Short mmCIF file of C-alpha atoms and ligand atoms in Angstrom, two decimals:
data_model
loop_
_atom_site.label_atom_id
_atom_site.label_comp_id
_atom_site.label_asym_id
_atom_site.label_seq_id
_atom_site.Cartn_x
_atom_site.Cartn_y
_atom_site.Cartn_z
CA MET O 1 32.95 1.55 -64.32
CA ASN O 2 34.94 3.87 -66.63
CA LYS O 3 38.67 4.16 -66.57
CA GLN O 4 39.69 6.12 -63.44
CA ASN O 5 36.10 6.37 -62.25
CA TRP O 6 36.23 5.44 -58.58
CA THR O 7 32.63 6.21 -57.68
CA GLY O 8 31.16 3.26 -55.82
CA PHE O 9 34.55 1.55 -55.31
CA SER O 10 33.57 0.99 -51.68
CA LYS O 11 30.41 -0.85 -52.68
CA LYS O 12 32.28 -3.48 -54.70
CA THR O 13 33.31 -6.86 -53.32
CA ILE O 14 36.98 -7.40 -52.51
CA LEU O 15 37.35 -9.46 -55.69
CA GLN O 16 35.74 -6.74 -57.80
CA ARG O 17 38.08 -4.15 -56.26
CA ILE O 18 41.11 -6.22 -57.19
CA GLU O 19 39.77 -6.71 -60.71
CA HIS O 20 39.22 -2.96 -60.98
CA LEU O 21 42.85 -2.31 -60.01
CA GLU O 22 44.00 -4.90 -62.56
CA LYS O 23 41.93 -3.27 -65.31
CA LEU O 24 43.56 0.05 -64.54
CA HIS O 25 47.02 -1.60 -64.66
CA PHE O 26 47.87 -0.65 -61.09
CA LEU O 27 49.08 -4.16 -60.25
CA THR O 28 52.12 -6.09 -61.38
CA ASN O 29 51.72 -9.88 -61.72
CA SER O 30 53.41 -10.30 -58.38
CA SER O 31 51.05 -7.82 -56.67
CA SER O 32 48.01 -9.53 -58.21
CA GLU O 33 49.29 -12.82 -56.80
CA THR O 34 49.83 -11.20 -53.40
CA LEU O 35 46.20 -10.10 -53.38
CA TYR O 36 44.61 -13.26 -54.80
CA GLN O 37 46.69 -15.57 -52.63
CA HIS O 38 46.52 -13.37 -49.49
CA ARG O 39 50.31 -13.43 -49.35
CA THR O 40 51.60 -11.91 -46.14
CA LEU O 41 54.91 -11.69 -44.32
CA PRO O 42 56.47 -15.19 -44.26
CA LEU O 43 57.00 -16.50 -40.74
CA GLU O 44 60.67 -17.28 -41.47
CA THR O 45 61.21 -13.64 -42.53
CA ALA O 46 59.41 -12.38 -39.42
CA ASP O 47 61.71 -14.53 -37.32
CA GLN O 48 64.71 -12.75 -38.87
CA MET O 49 63.21 -9.29 -38.39
CA VAL O 50 62.58 -9.25 -34.64
CA GLU O 51 63.28 -11.39 -31.60
CA ASN O 52 61.28 -14.19 -29.92
CA VAL O 53 58.76 -14.47 -32.79
CA LEU O 54 55.67 -16.68 -32.30
CA THR O 55 53.53 -15.76 -35.29
CA THR O 56 52.64 -12.78 -37.50
CA TYR O 57 49.86 -10.27 -36.84
CA ASN O 58 47.38 -9.07 -39.47
CA LEU O 59 45.52 -5.81 -39.93
CA PRO O 60 43.07 -4.66 -42.61
CA TYR O 61 44.82 -3.39 -45.75
CA ALA O 62 42.58 -0.96 -47.66
CA LEU O 63 42.79 1.58 -50.46
CA ALA O 64 41.81 5.25 -50.49
CA PRO O 65 41.53 5.97 -54.21
CA ASP O 66 41.97 8.99 -56.40
CA PHE O 67 44.13 11.47 -54.52
CA LEU O 68 45.10 14.34 -56.81
CA VAL O 69 48.49 15.53 -55.57
CA ASP O 70 50.54 18.06 -57.55
CA GLY O 71 48.50 17.35 -60.68
CA LYS O 72 48.82 13.54 -60.61
CA THR O 73 46.39 10.98 -59.20
CA TYR O 74 47.46 8.33 -56.71
CA GLN O 75 45.81 5.39 -54.98
CA LEU O 76 46.85 5.30 -51.34
CA PRO O 77 47.12 1.99 -49.45
CA MET O 78 46.10 2.28 -45.81
CA VAL O 79 46.70 -0.19 -42.99
CA THR O 80 44.44 0.54 -40.06
CA GLU O 81 42.21 -1.18 -37.54
CA GLU O 82 39.81 1.77 -37.15
CA PRO O 83 36.45 1.92 -38.99
CA SER O 84 35.60 5.11 -40.92
CA VAL O 85 39.23 6.23 -41.39
CA VAL O 86 39.48 4.94 -44.97
CA ALA O 87 35.94 6.12 -45.79
CA ALA O 88 36.78 9.60 -44.48
CA ALA O 89 40.03 9.76 -46.47
CA SER O 90 38.25 8.63 -49.66
CA TYR O 91 35.49 11.15 -49.11
CA ALA O 92 37.96 14.00 -48.57
CA ALA O 93 40.04 12.98 -51.60
CA LYS O 94 36.93 13.17 -53.75
CA ILE O 95 35.96 16.68 -52.61
CA ILE O 96 39.52 18.00 -52.68
CA LYS O 97 40.06 16.64 -56.19
CA ARG O 98 37.02 18.58 -57.41
CA SER O 99 38.67 21.72 -56.04
CA GLY O 100 42.03 21.19 -57.75
CA GLY O 101 43.69 18.66 -55.44
CA PHE O 102 46.63 19.05 -53.08
CA GLN O 103 49.67 21.23 -53.70
CA THR O 104 52.80 20.28 -51.82
CA THR O 105 56.20 21.78 -51.11
CA ILE O 106 59.32 20.22 -49.68
CA GLN O 107 61.70 22.60 -47.99
CA ASN O 108 64.46 20.03 -47.64
CA ARG O 109 65.10 16.32 -47.16
CA GLN O 110 67.95 15.81 -44.76
CA MET O 111 68.22 13.93 -41.48
CA ILE O 112 69.83 15.03 -38.23
CA GLY O 113 72.11 13.16 -35.85
CA GLN O 114 73.46 14.38 -32.55
CA VAL O 115 76.35 13.84 -30.18
CA ALA O 116 75.74 15.19 -26.69
CA LEU O 117 78.95 16.26 -24.91
CA TYR O 118 79.07 16.93 -21.16
CA GLN O 119 81.70 18.01 -18.62
CA VAL O 120 83.13 20.33 -21.28
CA PRO O 121 85.60 22.62 -19.42
CA ASP O 122 85.24 25.67 -21.71
CA LEU O 123 82.06 25.58 -23.80
CA GLU O 124 82.83 28.64 -25.96
CA GLN O 125 86.35 27.44 -26.73
CA ALA O 126 85.04 23.93 -27.52
CA LYS O 127 82.50 25.40 -29.90
CA LYS O 128 85.20 27.40 -31.71
CA ASP O 129 87.53 24.38 -31.97
CA ILE O 130 84.81 22.10 -33.27
CA LEU O 131 83.65 24.62 -35.88
CA ALA O 132 87.25 25.22 -36.97
CA ASN O 133 87.47 21.49 -37.70
CA LYS O 134 84.10 21.23 -39.42
CA GLU O 135 85.44 20.03 -42.79
CA HIS O 136 87.56 17.35 -41.16
CA LEU O 137 84.58 16.18 -39.08
CA LEU O 138 82.32 16.00 -42.14
CA GLN O 139 84.99 13.94 -43.93
CA THR O 140 85.28 11.60 -40.93
CA ALA O 141 81.49 11.12 -40.89
CA ASN O 142 81.40 10.40 -44.62
CA ALA O 143 84.35 8.03 -44.40
CA ALA O 144 82.38 6.01 -41.84
CA HIS O 145 79.61 5.37 -44.39
CA PRO O 146 81.09 5.73 -47.88
CA SER O 147 78.20 3.97 -49.69
CA ILE O 148 75.80 6.86 -49.04
CA VAL O 149 78.39 9.29 -50.47
CA LYS O 150 78.62 7.09 -53.59
CA ARG O 151 74.85 7.41 -53.95
CA GLY O 152 75.16 11.19 -53.95
CA GLY O 153 74.35 11.80 -50.27
CA GLY O 154 76.34 12.09 -47.06
CA ALA O 155 77.06 14.50 -44.21
CA CYS O 156 76.69 18.08 -45.42
CA ASP O 157 76.63 20.37 -42.38
CA LEU O 158 77.44 20.53 -38.70
CA ARG O 159 75.87 22.82 -36.09
CA LEU O 160 76.28 23.30 -32.34
CA ASP O 161 74.09 24.36 -29.44
CA PHE O 162 74.44 24.72 -25.68
CA VAL O 163 71.50 23.10 -23.88
CA GLY O 164 70.39 22.52 -20.30
CA ASN O 165 70.94 24.57 -17.16
CA ASP O 166 74.49 25.89 -16.67
CA PRO O 167 74.40 24.80 -19.71
CA THR O 168 75.05 21.11 -19.06
CA PHE O 169 75.51 19.98 -22.64
CA LEU O 170 77.27 21.00 -25.79
CA VAL O 171 75.29 19.24 -28.53
CA VAL O 172 76.75 18.68 -31.97
CA TYR O 173 74.17 18.20 -34.72
CA LEU O 174 75.15 16.59 -38.01
CA ILE O 175 72.96 17.19 -41.08
CA VAL O 176 72.98 14.25 -43.49
CA ASP O 177 71.46 13.64 -46.90
CA THR O 178 70.36 10.00 -46.68
CA LYS O 179 68.78 9.88 -50.16
CA GLU O 180 66.00 7.25 -50.31
CA ALA O 181 66.73 5.77 -46.87
CA MET O 182 65.38 6.93 -43.53
CA GLY O 183 69.00 6.73 -42.53
CA ALA O 184 68.97 5.60 -38.90
CA ASN O 185 71.87 3.18 -39.41
CA ILE O 186 73.80 5.57 -41.64
CA ILE O 187 73.51 8.40 -39.14
CA ASN O 188 74.16 6.33 -36.03
CA THR O 189 77.33 4.97 -37.64
CA MET O 190 78.47 8.48 -38.56
CA MET O 191 77.71 9.92 -35.11
CA GLU O 192 79.61 7.14 -33.34
CA ALA O 193 82.57 7.72 -35.70
CA LEU O 194 82.69 11.37 -34.60
CA THR O 195 82.65 10.92 -30.83
CA LEU O 196 86.41 10.45 -30.32
CA ASP O 197 87.30 13.57 -32.35
CA LEU O 198 84.59 15.57 -30.60
CA GLU O 199 85.76 14.51 -27.15
CA GLN O 200 89.31 15.49 -28.03
CA LEU O 201 88.30 18.84 -29.54
CA SER O 202 85.98 19.75 -26.65
CA GLY O 203 87.87 18.21 -23.75
CA GLY O 204 84.51 16.81 -22.61
CA LYS O 205 82.83 13.41 -22.66
CA SER O 206 80.32 12.00 -25.10
CA LEU O 207 77.07 10.93 -23.42
CA MET O 208 75.46 9.51 -26.55
CA ALA O 209 75.58 9.57 -30.34
CA ILE O 210 72.27 8.98 -32.13
CA LEU O 211 69.88 10.05 -34.88
CA SER O 212 67.17 12.57 -33.93
CA ASN O 213 63.57 11.89 -34.91
CA TYR O 214 62.87 15.61 -34.77
CA ALA O 215 63.50 15.85 -38.52
CA THR O 216 63.21 19.61 -38.94
CA GLU O 217 65.34 19.41 -42.09
CA SER O 218 62.66 17.21 -43.73
CA LEU O 219 59.62 19.48 -43.57
CA VAL O 220 56.81 18.85 -46.04
CA THR O 221 53.75 21.04 -46.55
CA ALA O 222 50.46 20.02 -48.18
CA GLN O 223 47.82 22.59 -49.00
CA CYS O 224 44.35 22.48 -50.52
CA THR O 225 41.75 25.09 -51.39
CA ILE O 226 38.20 23.81 -51.33
CA ASP O 227 35.20 25.58 -52.83
CA LEU O 228 32.64 26.06 -50.07
CA ARG O 229 29.88 24.80 -52.40
CA TYR O 230 31.33 21.30 -51.92
CA LEU O 231 30.64 21.48 -48.19
CA SER O 232 26.90 21.83 -48.69
CA ARG O 233 24.46 22.49 -51.53
CA ASN O 234 22.90 25.20 -49.35
CA LYS O 235 25.04 28.36 -49.71
CA ASP O 236 24.43 29.71 -46.18
CA GLU O 237 24.98 26.31 -44.64
CA ALA O 238 28.24 25.90 -46.60
CA LEU O 239 29.54 29.26 -45.36
CA GLU O 240 28.58 28.49 -41.78
CA LEU O 241 30.30 25.12 -42.02
CA GLY O 242 33.46 26.69 -43.48
CA GLN O 243 33.49 29.24 -40.65
CA LYS O 244 33.03 26.52 -38.05
CA MET O 245 35.88 24.47 -39.55
CA ALA O 246 38.15 27.53 -39.35
CA LEU O 247 37.09 27.99 -35.71
CA ALA O 248 37.82 24.31 -35.03
CA SER O 249 41.31 24.88 -36.40
CA GLN O 250 41.74 27.87 -34.05
CA LEU O 251 40.55 25.81 -31.10
CA ALA O 252 43.30 23.26 -31.80
CA GLN O 253 45.85 26.09 -31.56
CA VAL O 254 44.80 27.19 -28.09
CA ASP O 255 43.41 24.14 -26.27
CA VAL O 256 45.86 21.30 -25.79
CA TYR O 257 43.08 18.79 -25.09
CA ARG O 258 41.60 19.51 -28.49
CA ALA O 259 45.04 19.75 -30.19
CA SER O 260 45.85 16.21 -29.15
CA THR O 261 42.63 14.79 -30.69
CA HIS O 262 42.95 17.04 -33.75
CA ASN O 263 46.43 15.64 -34.38
CA LYS O 264 45.33 12.08 -33.65
CA GLY O 265 42.87 12.47 -36.52
CA ILE O 266 45.70 13.63 -38.80
CA PHE O 267 47.80 10.62 -37.79
CA ASN O 268 44.85 8.29 -38.53
CA GLY O 269 45.79 8.76 -42.17
CA ILE O 270 49.51 9.30 -41.83
CA ASP O 271 50.17 6.17 -39.76
CA ALA O 272 48.03 4.04 -42.09
CA LEU O 273 50.14 4.92 -45.15
CA VAL O 274 53.43 4.90 -43.24
CA LEU O 275 52.58 1.40 -42.02
CA ALA O 276 51.52 0.23 -45.50
CA THR O 277 54.92 1.29 -46.87
CA GLY O 278 56.89 -0.58 -44.19
CA ASN O 279 58.16 2.60 -42.55
CA ASP O 280 58.86 3.35 -38.89
CA TRP O 281 55.61 5.00 -37.76
CA ARG O 282 56.95 5.68 -34.24
CA ALA O 283 59.65 7.87 -35.77
CA ILE O 284 57.09 9.81 -37.80
CA GLU O 285 54.77 10.19 -34.79
CA ALA O 286 57.60 11.34 -32.50
CA GLY O 287 58.79 13.94 -35.02
CA GLY O 288 55.24 15.15 -35.69
CA HIS O 289 54.33 15.59 -32.02
CA ALA O 290 57.63 17.34 -31.29
CA TYR O 291 56.90 19.69 -34.21
CA ALA O 292 53.45 20.35 -32.72
CA CYS O 293 55.30 21.83 -29.68
CA ARG O 294 57.66 24.07 -31.66
CA ASN O 295 56.02 27.27 -30.31
CA GLY O 296 56.33 26.17 -26.70
CA GLN O 297 52.85 24.65 -26.44
CA TYR O 298 51.40 21.51 -28.05
CA GLN O 299 49.20 22.74 -30.91
CA GLY O 300 47.16 21.46 -33.83
CA LEU O 301 49.42 20.66 -36.77
CA SER O 302 47.04 21.83 -39.49
CA SER O 303 45.30 25.13 -40.08
CA TRP O 304 42.11 26.06 -41.94
CA HIS O 305 40.90 29.53 -42.89
CA LEU O 306 38.46 31.11 -45.33
CA ASP O 307 39.70 33.19 -48.24
CA GLU O 308 38.94 36.93 -48.29
CA GLN O 309 35.83 36.53 -50.47
CA GLN O 310 34.62 33.69 -48.23
CA HIS O 311 34.19 31.39 -51.22
CA GLN O 312 36.83 28.87 -50.33
CA ILE O 313 38.37 27.19 -47.33
CA ILE O 314 42.15 26.80 -47.36
CA GLY O 315 43.83 24.02 -45.41
CA GLN O 316 47.50 23.54 -44.72
CA LEU O 317 49.58 20.94 -42.94
CA THR O 318 53.34 20.99 -42.38
CA LEU O 319 55.17 18.07 -40.84
CA PRO O 320 58.63 16.54 -40.60
CA MET O 321 58.38 13.56 -42.95
CA PRO O 322 61.64 11.59 -43.02
CA ILE O 323 60.08 8.71 -44.92
CA ALA O 324 62.02 6.03 -46.79
CA THR O 325 61.54 3.94 -49.90
CA LYS O 326 64.65 1.81 -49.30
CA GLY O 327 66.26 0.13 -46.32
CA GLY O 328 64.96 -1.15 -42.98
CA SER O 329 62.24 -3.78 -43.38
CA ILE O 330 61.06 -2.32 -46.71
CA GLY O 331 61.42 -5.06 -49.32
CA LEU O 332 60.93 -7.91 -46.86
CA ASN O 333 57.15 -7.81 -46.74
CA PRO O 334 55.11 -8.69 -49.88
CA ASN O 335 52.38 -6.28 -48.73
CA VAL O 336 54.90 -3.43 -48.73
CA ALA O 337 55.88 -4.32 -52.31
CA LEU O 338 52.16 -4.22 -53.15
CA SER O 339 51.92 -0.73 -51.63
CA PHE O 340 54.80 0.58 -53.72
CA ASP O 341 53.15 -0.87 -56.86
CA LEU O 342 49.86 0.79 -56.03
CA LEU O 343 51.63 4.08 -55.38
CA GLY O 344 53.49 3.89 -58.72
CA GLN O 345 56.98 3.35 -57.18
CA PRO O 346 57.36 6.87 -55.74
CA ASP O 347 60.70 8.22 -54.56
CA ALA O 348 61.04 9.30 -50.93
CA LYS O 349 60.11 12.93 -51.62
CA THR O 350 56.94 11.96 -53.53
CA LEU O 351 55.94 9.51 -50.83
CA ALA O 352 56.41 12.24 -48.21
CA ARG O 353 54.16 14.57 -50.24
CA LEU O 354 51.45 11.86 -50.42
CA ILE O 355 51.59 11.10 -46.71
CA VAL O 356 51.19 14.72 -45.65
CA SER O 357 48.34 15.18 -48.17
CA LEU O 358 46.58 12.17 -46.68
CA GLY O 359 46.99 13.66 -43.19
CA LEU O 360 45.36 16.88 -44.38
CA ALA O 361 42.53 14.97 -46.09
CA GLN O 362 41.85 13.01 -42.91
CA ASN O 363 41.76 16.22 -40.89
CA PHE O 364 39.36 17.82 -43.38
CA ALA O 365 36.90 14.92 -43.15
CA ALA O 366 37.06 14.81 -39.35
CA LEU O 367 36.57 18.58 -38.93
CA LYS O 368 33.72 18.66 -41.44
CA ALA O 369 31.96 15.80 -39.64
CA LEU O 370 32.62 17.27 -36.18
CA THR O 371 31.27 20.71 -37.07
CA SER O 372 28.18 19.42 -38.93
CA SER O 373 26.49 16.08 -38.27
CA GLY O 374 28.93 15.07 -35.51
CA ILE O 375 31.38 12.21 -35.70
CA GLN O 376 28.91 9.54 -34.63
CA ALA O 377 26.67 9.81 -37.72
CA GLY O 378 29.40 8.51 -40.05
CA HIS O 379 30.47 5.94 -37.48
CA MET O 380 26.87 4.74 -37.10
CA LYS O 381 26.53 4.25 -40.83
CA LEU O 382 29.63 2.08 -40.89
CA GLN O 383 28.66 0.37 -37.65
CA ALA O 384 25.31 -0.53 -39.22
CA LYS O 385 27.16 -2.15 -42.13
CA SER O 386 29.32 -4.19 -39.74
CA LEU O 387 26.21 -5.28 -37.81
CA ALA O 388 24.44 -6.26 -41.03
CA LEU O 389 27.39 -8.46 -42.01
CA LEU O 390 27.61 -9.89 -38.51
CA ALA O 391 23.90 -10.77 -38.66
CA GLY O 392 24.64 -12.82 -41.77
CA ALA O 393 23.40 -10.45 -44.48
CA SER O 394 24.66 -11.24 -47.97
CA GLU O 395 26.27 -8.58 -50.19
CA LYS O 396 22.86 -8.01 -51.81
CA GLU O 397 21.05 -7.82 -48.46
CA VAL O 398 23.47 -5.32 -46.83
CA PRO O 399 22.23 -2.27 -48.81
CA LEU O 400 18.62 -3.20 -47.90
CA LEU O 401 19.33 -3.80 -44.24
CA VAL O 402 21.60 -0.82 -43.43
CA PRO O 403 19.01 1.97 -44.02
CA GLN O 404 16.45 0.07 -41.91
CA LEU O 405 18.98 -0.44 -39.13
CA LEU O 406 19.85 3.27 -39.10
CA LYS O 407 16.16 4.14 -38.66
CA SER O 408 15.66 1.66 -35.82
CA PRO O 409 15.88 2.90 -32.20
CA HIS O 410 18.39 0.18 -31.20
CA LEU O 411 21.49 -0.31 -33.30
CA ASN O 412 22.46 -3.79 -32.14
CA LEU O 413 22.93 -7.33 -33.43
CA GLU O 414 19.50 -8.51 -32.27
CA THR O 415 17.74 -5.76 -34.25
CA ALA O 416 19.91 -6.51 -37.28
CA GLN O 417 18.92 -10.20 -37.13
CA GLU O 418 15.22 -9.40 -36.71
CA LEU O 419 15.22 -6.97 -39.63
CA LEU O 420 17.16 -9.41 -41.81
CA GLU O 421 14.58 -12.10 -41.15
CA LYS O 422 11.80 -9.72 -42.25
CA ILE O 423 13.71 -8.83 -45.45
CA ARG O 424 14.05 -12.53 -46.25
CA GLN O 425 10.34 -13.28 -45.74
P1 HMG H 1 28.85 10.50 -46.20
O1 HMG H 1 28.68 11.87 -46.71
O2 HMG H 1 27.70 9.86 -45.51
O3 HMG H 1 29.37 9.56 -47.35
O4 HMG H 1 30.11 10.49 -45.23
P2 HMG H 1 28.60 9.02 -48.62
O5 HMG H 1 27.96 7.73 -48.26
O6 HMG H 1 27.78 10.09 -49.24
O7 HMG H 1 29.84 8.72 -49.60
C1 HMG H 1 30.66 9.77 -50.11
C2 HMG H 1 32.05 9.20 -50.38
O8 HMG H 1 32.71 8.92 -49.13
C3 HMG H 1 32.07 7.88 -51.14
O9 HMG H 1 31.96 8.10 -52.50
C4 HMG H 1 33.41 7.33 -50.74
O10 HMG H 1 34.44 7.97 -51.44
C5 HMG H 1 33.46 7.72 -49.27
P3 HMG H 1 31.43 6.91 -53.47
O11 HMG H 1 32.51 5.89 -53.51
O12 HMG H 1 30.17 6.37 -52.86
O13 HMG H 1 31.22 7.57 -54.75
N1 HMG H 1 32.82 6.68 -48.45
C6 HMG H 1 33.31 5.45 -48.28
N2 HMG H 1 34.44 4.86 -48.74
C7 HMG H 1 34.67 3.59 -48.34
N3 HMG H 1 33.82 2.90 -47.56
C8 HMG H 1 32.69 3.44 -47.09
C9 HMG H 1 32.40 4.76 -47.45
N4 HMG H 1 31.39 5.59 -47.15
C10 HMG H 1 31.66 6.75 -47.79
N5 HMG H 1 31.88 2.72 -46.31
C11 HMG H 1 31.87 9.55 -43.96
C12 HMG H 1 30.47 9.34 -44.55
C13 HMG H 1 32.21 8.39 -43.04
C14 HMG H 1 32.88 9.60 -45.11
C15 HMG H 1 31.87 10.92 -43.21
O14 HMG H 1 30.88 10.89 -42.22
C16 HMG H 1 33.19 11.25 -42.56
O15 HMG H 1 34.13 11.63 -43.21
N6 HMG H 1 33.25 11.15 -41.23
C17 HMG H 1 34.49 11.37 -40.50
C18 HMG H 1 35.01 10.06 -40.05
C19 HMG H 1 36.35 10.11 -39.38
O16 HMG H 1 37.03 11.10 -39.35
N7 HMG H 1 36.75 8.98 -38.85
C20 HMG H 1 38.02 8.82 -38.17
C21 HMG H 1 37.80 8.13 -36.87
S1 HMG H 1 37.26 9.28 -35.67
C22 HMG H 1 38.77 9.80 -35.05
O17 HMG H 1 39.53 9.00 -34.57
C23 HMG H 1 39.33 11.14 -35.29
C24 HMG H 1 38.72 12.37 -34.71
O18 HMG H 1 38.58 12.29 -33.30
C25 HMG H 1 39.68 13.45 -35.08
C26 HMG H 1 39.26 14.81 -34.63
O19 HMG H 1 38.59 14.91 -33.58
O20 HMG H 1 39.67 15.77 -35.32
C27 HMG H 1 37.38 12.60 -35.27
#
């Protein structure tokens, strides 16, 4: 295999894959050791991370290679239990690379915290008084967490809104630059430091002070433009497929049942990389699904349309992506360190760009499969491989057995065993 040639990576053994990564210098000594020795989260560390620990829990850790994002190639680690997700991502990365890769934009990277005030006697007056003291409040927030200010971040803006019937609440939103951290602790500390001042300024009571996972100040967009000829060698078929993918994207805008599944497919990729980098995937999911409702109805997060000449299909995905490269449990798990090595030690903005690109890739593969052969065909191929292995086929026998299994009327273990016996005769 040539340098940076990933064709057939999936057909290698695990050992050969690791050797390939070593040859390409993607692994530090420590990461090589992690892979060769199957190093995972030490039980003693796990016991410090959460409560009432009994053991640790493993999931497959895979690699989707060769993602071209903003002109640079990346290998994306994916932690997932679902077959065909990594294959689909790898497949999409390959096609999208041929068409120029992903282009990403980051509008901002700031987090939001909120203090909800209630029983405020005069909402308008409270708003005026709080805004008049904005600078003082920002200083108070920063004084509560000086280390983030030293690192060049900190509280940078404060906004207010009336929400609820009557309205019931005056909500104060604090915008904070948390640098490489996700910032939950930083923000929660700052918000709690503000409550006394806010109660005094508003004359109301603080109900709660907490970070918001609706990270609308951390929006990231990934886009790709794919030549239709990569969808099918047949020109008419390629155009029809492109049109159907665009229609599928429209369907996800208007039918909430479809939107939910459409977005689940996007999160197949996103969660896998978020998990591999030790990040809080619930936070990313919550923000993403809230963003899917920003127009008042839950909608598909991505969109696909054909260009005017109908030569290309253009996909786009925008998501809140408040991802971290420092803090939380990052650094405690040797598999997370491995992920950062494989990714080339990205900063938080780069990691966010990669995650959203992977979400778009995953969506591309799913929509292409759904609007052509159907999702089951790809699943069946992978299912046949699992059955072949389960039947006891060796690495050399698997490629002989899988095509025969796919042709057989019953895709089950018994058939796999019978066919394997015939191959061995
Ligand atoms: P194919 O065209 O049969 O693939 O597609 P191929 O065998 O010709 O291989 C082409 C490339 O795909 C390979 O290149 C790999 O990059 C990759 P190569 O390395 O050979 O040069 N690839 C694989 N990579 C790793 N392991 C494999 C493997 N096979 C191919 N075993 C494929 C096959 C599965 C890719 C295609 O059918 C596909 O993309 N299907 C979609 C699968 C999918 O989306 N699965 C997610 C689970 S379903 C779901 O939860 C979401 C959903 O409901 C979302 C929605 O509704 O929107 C669908």
